[in-house]
Every structure is written in C-alpha cells, then in structure tokens.
XYZ file of N, CA and C in Angstrom:
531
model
N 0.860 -1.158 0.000
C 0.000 0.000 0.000
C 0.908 1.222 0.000
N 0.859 2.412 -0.946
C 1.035 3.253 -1.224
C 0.549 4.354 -1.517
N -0.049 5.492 -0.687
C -0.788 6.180 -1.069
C -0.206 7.570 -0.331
N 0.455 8.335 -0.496
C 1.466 9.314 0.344
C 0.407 10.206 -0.125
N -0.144 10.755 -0.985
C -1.052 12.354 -0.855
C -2.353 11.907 -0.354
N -2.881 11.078 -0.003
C -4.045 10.865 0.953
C -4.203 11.274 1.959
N -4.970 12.108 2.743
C -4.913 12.430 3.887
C -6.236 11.516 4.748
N -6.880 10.781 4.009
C -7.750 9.789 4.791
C -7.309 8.583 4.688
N -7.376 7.737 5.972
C -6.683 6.370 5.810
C -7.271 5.457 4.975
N -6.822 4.743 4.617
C -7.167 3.282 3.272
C -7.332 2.357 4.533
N -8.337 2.007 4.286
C -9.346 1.162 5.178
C -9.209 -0.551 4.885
N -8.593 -1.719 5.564
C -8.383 -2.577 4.899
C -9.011 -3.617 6.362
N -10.190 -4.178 6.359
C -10.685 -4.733 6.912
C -11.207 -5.945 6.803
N -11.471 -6.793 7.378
C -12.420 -8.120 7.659
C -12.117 -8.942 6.664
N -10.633 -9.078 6.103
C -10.533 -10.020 5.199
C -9.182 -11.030 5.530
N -9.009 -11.655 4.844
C -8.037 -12.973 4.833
C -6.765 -12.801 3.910
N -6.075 -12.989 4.063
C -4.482 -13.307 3.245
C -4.034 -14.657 3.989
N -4.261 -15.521 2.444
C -4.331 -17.142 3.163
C -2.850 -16.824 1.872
N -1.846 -17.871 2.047
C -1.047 -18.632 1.314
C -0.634 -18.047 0.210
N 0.126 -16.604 0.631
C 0.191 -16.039 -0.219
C 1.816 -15.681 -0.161
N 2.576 -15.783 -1.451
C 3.997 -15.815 -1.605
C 5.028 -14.725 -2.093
N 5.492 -14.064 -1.426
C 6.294 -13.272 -2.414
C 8.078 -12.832 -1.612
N 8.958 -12.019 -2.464
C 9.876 -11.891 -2.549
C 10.431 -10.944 -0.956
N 9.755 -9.927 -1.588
C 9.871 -9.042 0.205
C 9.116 -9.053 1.093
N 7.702 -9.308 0.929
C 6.921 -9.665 1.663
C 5.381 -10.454 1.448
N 4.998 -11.764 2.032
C 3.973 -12.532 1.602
C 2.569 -12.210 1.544
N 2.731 -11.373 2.959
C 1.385 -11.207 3.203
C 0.928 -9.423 2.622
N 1.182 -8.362 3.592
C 0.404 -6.989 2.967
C 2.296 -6.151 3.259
N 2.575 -4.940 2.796
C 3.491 -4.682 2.460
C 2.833 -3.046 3.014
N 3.327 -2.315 4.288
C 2.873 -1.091 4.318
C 3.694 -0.095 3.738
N 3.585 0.812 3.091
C 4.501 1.593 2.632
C 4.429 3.467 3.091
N 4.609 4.491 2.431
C 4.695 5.440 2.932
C 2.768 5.633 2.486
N 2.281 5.515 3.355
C 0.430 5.221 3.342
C -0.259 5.796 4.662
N -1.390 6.276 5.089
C -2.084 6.275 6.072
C -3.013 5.122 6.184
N -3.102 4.286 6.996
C -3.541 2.829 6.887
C -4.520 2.852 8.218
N -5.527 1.935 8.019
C -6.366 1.304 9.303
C -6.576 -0.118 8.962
N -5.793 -0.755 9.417
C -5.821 -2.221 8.751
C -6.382 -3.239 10.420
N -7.827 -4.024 10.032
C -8.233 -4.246 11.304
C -9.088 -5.146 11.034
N -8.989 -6.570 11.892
C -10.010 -7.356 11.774
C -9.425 -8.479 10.488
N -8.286 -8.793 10.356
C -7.684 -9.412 9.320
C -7.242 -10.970 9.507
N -7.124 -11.914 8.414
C -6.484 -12.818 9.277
C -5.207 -12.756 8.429
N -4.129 -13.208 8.364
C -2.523 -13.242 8.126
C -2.012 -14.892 8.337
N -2.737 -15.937 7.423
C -2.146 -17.074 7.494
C -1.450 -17.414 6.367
N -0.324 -18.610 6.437
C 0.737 -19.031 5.925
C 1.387 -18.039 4.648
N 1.401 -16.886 4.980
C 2.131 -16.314 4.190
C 3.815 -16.531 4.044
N 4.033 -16.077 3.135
C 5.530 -16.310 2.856
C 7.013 -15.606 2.157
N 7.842 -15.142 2.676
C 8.164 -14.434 1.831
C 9.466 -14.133 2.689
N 10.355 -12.737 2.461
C 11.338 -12.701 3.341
C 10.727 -11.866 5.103
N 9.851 -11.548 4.371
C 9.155 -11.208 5.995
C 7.166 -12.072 5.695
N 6.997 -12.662 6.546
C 5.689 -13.307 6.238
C 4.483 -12.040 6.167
N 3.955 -12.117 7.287
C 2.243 -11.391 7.292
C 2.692 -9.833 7.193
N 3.089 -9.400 7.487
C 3.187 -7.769 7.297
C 4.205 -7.120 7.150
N 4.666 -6.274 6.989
C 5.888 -5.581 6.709
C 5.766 -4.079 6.784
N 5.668 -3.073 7.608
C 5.270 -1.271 7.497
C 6.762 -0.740 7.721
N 7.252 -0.339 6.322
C 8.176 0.925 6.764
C 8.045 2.112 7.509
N 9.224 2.522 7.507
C 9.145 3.822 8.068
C 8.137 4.704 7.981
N 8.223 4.644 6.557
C 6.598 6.063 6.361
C 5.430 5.420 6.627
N 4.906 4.374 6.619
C 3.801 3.925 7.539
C 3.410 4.233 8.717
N 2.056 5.084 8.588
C 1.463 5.107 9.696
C -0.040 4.752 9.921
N -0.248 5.007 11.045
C -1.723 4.702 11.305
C -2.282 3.591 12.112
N -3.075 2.905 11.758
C -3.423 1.136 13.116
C -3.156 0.303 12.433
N -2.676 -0.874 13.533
C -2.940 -2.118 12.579
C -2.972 -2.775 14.345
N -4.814 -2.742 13.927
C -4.914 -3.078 15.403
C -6.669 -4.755 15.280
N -6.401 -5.570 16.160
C -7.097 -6.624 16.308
C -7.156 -7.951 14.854
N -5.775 -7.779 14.449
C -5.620 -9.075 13.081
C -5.024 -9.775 13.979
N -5.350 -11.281 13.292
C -4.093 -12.358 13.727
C -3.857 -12.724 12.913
N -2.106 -12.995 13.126
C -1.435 -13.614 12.162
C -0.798 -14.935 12.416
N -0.951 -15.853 11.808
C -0.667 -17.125 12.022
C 0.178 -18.186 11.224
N 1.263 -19.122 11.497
C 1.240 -19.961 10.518
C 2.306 -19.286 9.178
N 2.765 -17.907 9.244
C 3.413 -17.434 8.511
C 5.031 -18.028 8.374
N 5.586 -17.799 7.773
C 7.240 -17.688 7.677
C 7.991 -16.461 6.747
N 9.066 -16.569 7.099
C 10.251 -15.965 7.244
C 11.266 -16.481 6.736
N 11.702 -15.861 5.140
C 12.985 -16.936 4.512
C 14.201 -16.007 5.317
N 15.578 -16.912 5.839
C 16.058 -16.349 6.557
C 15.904 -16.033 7.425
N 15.059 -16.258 8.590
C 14.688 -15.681 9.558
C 14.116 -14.733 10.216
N 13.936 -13.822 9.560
C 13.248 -12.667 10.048
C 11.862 -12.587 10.746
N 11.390 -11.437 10.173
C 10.045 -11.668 10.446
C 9.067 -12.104 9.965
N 8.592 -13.334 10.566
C 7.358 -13.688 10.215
C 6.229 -13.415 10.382
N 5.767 -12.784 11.392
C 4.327 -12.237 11.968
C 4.621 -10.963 11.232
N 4.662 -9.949 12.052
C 4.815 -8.643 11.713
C 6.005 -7.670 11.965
N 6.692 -6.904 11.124
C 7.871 -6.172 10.955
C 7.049 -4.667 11.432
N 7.993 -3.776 12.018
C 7.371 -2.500 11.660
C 8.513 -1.658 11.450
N 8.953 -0.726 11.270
C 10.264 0.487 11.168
C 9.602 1.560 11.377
N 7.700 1.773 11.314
C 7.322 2.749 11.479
C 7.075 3.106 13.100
N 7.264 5.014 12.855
C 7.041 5.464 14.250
C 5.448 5.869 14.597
N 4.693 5.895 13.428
C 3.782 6.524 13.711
C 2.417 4.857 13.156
N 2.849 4.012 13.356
C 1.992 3.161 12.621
C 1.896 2.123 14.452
N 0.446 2.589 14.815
C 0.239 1.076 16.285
C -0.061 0.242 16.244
N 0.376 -1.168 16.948
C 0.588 -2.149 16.735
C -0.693 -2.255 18.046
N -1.847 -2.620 17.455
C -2.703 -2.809 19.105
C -3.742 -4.496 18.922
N -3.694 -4.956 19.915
C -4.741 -6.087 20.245
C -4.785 -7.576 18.990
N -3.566 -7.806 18.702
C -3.179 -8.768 17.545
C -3.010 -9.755 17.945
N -3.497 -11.099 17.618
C -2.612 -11.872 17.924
C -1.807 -12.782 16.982
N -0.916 -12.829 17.430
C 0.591 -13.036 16.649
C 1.290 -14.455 17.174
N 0.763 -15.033 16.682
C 1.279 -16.732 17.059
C 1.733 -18.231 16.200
N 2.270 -18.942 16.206
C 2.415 -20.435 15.732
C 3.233 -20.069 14.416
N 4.106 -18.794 14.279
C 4.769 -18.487 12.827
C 5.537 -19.713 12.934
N 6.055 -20.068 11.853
C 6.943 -21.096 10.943
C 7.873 -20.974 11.073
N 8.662 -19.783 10.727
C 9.848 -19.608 10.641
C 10.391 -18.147 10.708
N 10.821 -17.672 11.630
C 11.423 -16.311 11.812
C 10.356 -16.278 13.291
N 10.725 -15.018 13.584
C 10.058 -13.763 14.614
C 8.675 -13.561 14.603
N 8.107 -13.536 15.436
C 6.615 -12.860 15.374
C 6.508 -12.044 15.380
N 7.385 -10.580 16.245
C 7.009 -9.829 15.976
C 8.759 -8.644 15.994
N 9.189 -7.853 15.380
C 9.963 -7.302 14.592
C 9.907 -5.623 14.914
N 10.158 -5.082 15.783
C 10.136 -3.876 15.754
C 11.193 -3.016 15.617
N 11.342 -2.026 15.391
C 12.713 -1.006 15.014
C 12.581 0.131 15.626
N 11.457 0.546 16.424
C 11.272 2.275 16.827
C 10.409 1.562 18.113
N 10.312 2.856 19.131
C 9.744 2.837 20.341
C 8.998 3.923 19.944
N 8.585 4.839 18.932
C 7.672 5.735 19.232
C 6.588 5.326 19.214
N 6.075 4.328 18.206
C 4.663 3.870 18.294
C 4.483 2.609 19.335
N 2.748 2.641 19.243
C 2.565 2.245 20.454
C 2.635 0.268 19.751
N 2.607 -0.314 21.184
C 2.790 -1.702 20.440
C 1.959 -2.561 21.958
N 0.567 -2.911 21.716
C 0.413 -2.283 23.058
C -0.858 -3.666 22.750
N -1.473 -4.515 24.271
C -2.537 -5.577 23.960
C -2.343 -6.565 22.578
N -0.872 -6.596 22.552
C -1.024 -7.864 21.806
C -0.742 -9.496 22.289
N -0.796 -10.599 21.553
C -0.861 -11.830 22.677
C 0.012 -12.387 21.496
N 1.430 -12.456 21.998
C 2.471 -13.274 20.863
C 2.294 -14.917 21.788
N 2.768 -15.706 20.894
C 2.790 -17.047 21.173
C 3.707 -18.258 20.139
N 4.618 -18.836 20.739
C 4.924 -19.973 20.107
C 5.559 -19.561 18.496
N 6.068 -18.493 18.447
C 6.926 -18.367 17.001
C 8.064 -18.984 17.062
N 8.513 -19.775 15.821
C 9.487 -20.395 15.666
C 10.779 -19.845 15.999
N 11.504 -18.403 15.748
C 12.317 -17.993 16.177
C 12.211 -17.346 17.534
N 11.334 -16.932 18.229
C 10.818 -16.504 19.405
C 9.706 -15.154 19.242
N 9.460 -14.739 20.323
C 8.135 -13.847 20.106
C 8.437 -12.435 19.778
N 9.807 -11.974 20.425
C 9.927 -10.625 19.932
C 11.541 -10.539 19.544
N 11.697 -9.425 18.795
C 12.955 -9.311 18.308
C 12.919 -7.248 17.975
N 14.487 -7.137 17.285
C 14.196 -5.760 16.733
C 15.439 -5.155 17.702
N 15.548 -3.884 17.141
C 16.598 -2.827 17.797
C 15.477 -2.194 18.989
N 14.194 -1.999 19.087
C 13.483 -1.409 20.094
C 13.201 -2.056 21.155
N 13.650 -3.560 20.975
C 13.439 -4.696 22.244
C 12.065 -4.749 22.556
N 11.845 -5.077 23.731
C 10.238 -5.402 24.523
C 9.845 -4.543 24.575
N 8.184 -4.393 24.301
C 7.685 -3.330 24.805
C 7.974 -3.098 26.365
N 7.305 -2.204 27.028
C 6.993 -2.059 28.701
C 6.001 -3.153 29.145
N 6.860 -3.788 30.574
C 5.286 -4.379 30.759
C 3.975 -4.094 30.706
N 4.100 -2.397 30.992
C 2.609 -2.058 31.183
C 1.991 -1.467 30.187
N 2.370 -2.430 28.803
C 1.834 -2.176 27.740
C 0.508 -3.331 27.286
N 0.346 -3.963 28.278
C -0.440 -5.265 28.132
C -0.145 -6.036 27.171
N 0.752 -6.653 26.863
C 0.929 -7.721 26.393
C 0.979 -9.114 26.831
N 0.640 -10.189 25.942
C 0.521 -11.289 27.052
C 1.159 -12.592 26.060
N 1.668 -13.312 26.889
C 1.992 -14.933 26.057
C 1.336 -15.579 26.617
N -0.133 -16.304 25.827
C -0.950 -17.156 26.113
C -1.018 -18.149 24.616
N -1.307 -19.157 25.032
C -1.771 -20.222 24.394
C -3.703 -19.390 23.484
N -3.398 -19.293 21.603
C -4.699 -18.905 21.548
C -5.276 -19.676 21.216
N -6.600 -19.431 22.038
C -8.109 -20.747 22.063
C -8.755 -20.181 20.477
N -8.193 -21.160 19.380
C -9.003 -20.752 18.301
C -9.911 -21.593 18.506
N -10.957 -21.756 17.275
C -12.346 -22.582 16.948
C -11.644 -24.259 16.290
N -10.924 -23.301 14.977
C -10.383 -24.632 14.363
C -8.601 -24.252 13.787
N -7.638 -24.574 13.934
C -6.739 -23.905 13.400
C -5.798 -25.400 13.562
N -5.235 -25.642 12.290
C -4.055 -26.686 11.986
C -2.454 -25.897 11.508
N -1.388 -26.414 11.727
C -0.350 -25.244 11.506
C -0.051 -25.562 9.962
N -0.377 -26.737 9.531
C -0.363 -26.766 7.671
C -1.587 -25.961 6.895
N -1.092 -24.912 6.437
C -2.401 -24.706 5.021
C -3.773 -23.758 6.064
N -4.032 -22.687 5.456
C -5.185 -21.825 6.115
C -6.633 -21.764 5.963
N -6.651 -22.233 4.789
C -8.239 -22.534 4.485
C -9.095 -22.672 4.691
N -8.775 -23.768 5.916
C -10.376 -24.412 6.480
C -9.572 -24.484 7.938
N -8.975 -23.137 8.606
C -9.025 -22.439 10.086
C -10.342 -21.424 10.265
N -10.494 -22.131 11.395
C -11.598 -20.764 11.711
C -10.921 -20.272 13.027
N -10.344 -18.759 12.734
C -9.135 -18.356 13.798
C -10.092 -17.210 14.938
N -11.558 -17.424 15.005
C -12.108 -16.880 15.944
C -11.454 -17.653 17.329
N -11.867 -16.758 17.882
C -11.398 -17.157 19.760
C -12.848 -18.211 20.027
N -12.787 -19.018 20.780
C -13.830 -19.985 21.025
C -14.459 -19.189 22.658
N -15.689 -19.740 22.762
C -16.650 -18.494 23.521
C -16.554 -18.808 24.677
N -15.466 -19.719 25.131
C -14.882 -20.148 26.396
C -13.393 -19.519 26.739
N -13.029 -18.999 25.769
C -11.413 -18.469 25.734
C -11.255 -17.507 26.529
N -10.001 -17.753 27.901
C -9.548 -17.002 28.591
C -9.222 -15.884 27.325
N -8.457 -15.559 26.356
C -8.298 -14.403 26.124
C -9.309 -13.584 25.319
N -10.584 -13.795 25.275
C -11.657 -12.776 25.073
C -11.645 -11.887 25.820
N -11.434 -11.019 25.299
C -11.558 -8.981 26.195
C -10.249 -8.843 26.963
N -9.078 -9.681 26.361
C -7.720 -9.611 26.844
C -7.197 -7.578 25.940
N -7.749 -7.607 25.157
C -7.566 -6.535 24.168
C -7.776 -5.218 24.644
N -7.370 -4.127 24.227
C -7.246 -2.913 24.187
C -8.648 -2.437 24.977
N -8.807 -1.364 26.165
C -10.071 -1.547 26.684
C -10.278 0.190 25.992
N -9.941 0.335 25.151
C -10.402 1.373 24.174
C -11.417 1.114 23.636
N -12.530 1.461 23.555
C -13.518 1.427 22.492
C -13.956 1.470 21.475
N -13.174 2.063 21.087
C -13.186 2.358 19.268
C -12.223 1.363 18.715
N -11.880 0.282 19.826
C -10.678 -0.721 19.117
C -11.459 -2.292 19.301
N -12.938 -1.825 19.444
C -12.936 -3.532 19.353
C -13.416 -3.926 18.248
C-alpha cells in the first residue's frame, strides 16, 4: 500500500491473506500510506518477511488481526515487521509463525500495546526497540481458536472460542474492538 497524498486512511478490513507468496513480503506490504488495517487474518504467508511488513513512512493502526502460521525466509520476520514510528501495533494476535520472529520492531515511538504473541518459531519478539513495557499489556498465552491446523489456512476458523480465557484480553479502548 502506497498512497502518500491521501490524507484519509485506506481502510483494509475483515478479510483474509491465506497462502500467499512473495519476494519481500507474503502477506500486505505497508509503505509510505495512512492505513487502518483491522479485523484481518494473516495465514501461511511467505516471503522474506511473512504477514506484514510497514516501513518507516507507515502510519496509522494495525490493530485486532491475527497472524498465524506465517514464515520468514532467513529468519526474520514472520508475523509482523514495523520500522514505522507513527503506525500502532494494538490487540493482535501473533502466534504459531513457521519460521522467523513474530514480531519485529525497530522504533519505540509507536505504540505496540494488547497484543498476545505465542509460540513463534524464532521466538516472540525481536528488533533494535526490544520489549515493549510491561505495562503495555501484552501477554503470552496459548490462543483458544475454533479450528486452526499449523499446515495450510483454508479451512481455520481463527475466531477465539466463547470459552477463551483471552476474550476482552484486548485494548479496553472502544473504538478498538
């Protein structure tokens, strides 16, 4: 996504990126854009960074997707990369990647805040900005999906099941559920 003279964000919601392959990045690719990317799922993507990737000039949300099941040629990131300062990372969950990092950060200005990493192949966080703060709510839990296998995305249903400790683990913002 590329859209630098926009001053309203590009709205990218309620959809799926199943098994999708590419060179720099598999899944969505943020670029110098105003973005609200929310409600997504991010399975077995592939590429040198898997489910997401936001440079520097990226800003805006990328708040309540999960990404799952992704990889990372080389290691990197597989869940989600960011370099941006102005792009928040809120209420995601980011778990069972393949290969690389789940989650990849480079800046402390934006917020990175209610997400639930889990079980990535290279470990859960990485980056020059290190851990968030604890008291950014983040959590490592086991996620209670419906149906989710770590081969192939298709036939996951990556809702939280209506018994799942982490329902309303998320951002107690309102405008973020």
């Amino acid at each position: 996504i590329h859209n630098p003279s926009e001053p309203s964000a590009v709205l990218i919601a309620c959809n799926a990126f199943l098994e999708n392959t590419g060179a720099a990045v598999g899944g969505m690719l943020v670029g110098d854009a105003l973005v609200d990317v929310h409600n997504n799922a991010f399975n077995a993507n592939g590429g040198e960074r898997g489910g997401l990737y936001a440079t520097a000039a990226a800003r805006g949300l990328f708040a309540n997707n999960t990404l799952v099941s992704n990889s990372s040629i080389g290691g990197g990131a597989a869940g989600i990369e960011s370099a941006a300062d102005a792009l928040d990372v809120v209420g995601n969950i980011i778990a069972h990647q393949l290969g690389g990092w789940g989650a990849v950060r480079s800046t402390t200005a934006a917020a990175w805040t209610y997400n639930l990493l889990w079980d990535n192949a290279a470990g859960d966080w990485s980056g020059t900005a290190g851990l968030p703060p604890p008291s950014a709510g983040n959590v490592a839990l086991v996620p209670d999906f419906v149906a989710f296998t770590l081969v192939g995305g298709f036939d996951d249903d990556l809702s939280l099941t209506a018994t799942s400790p982490q329902r309303n683990l998320g951002s107690p913002d309102p405008l973020l559920v």
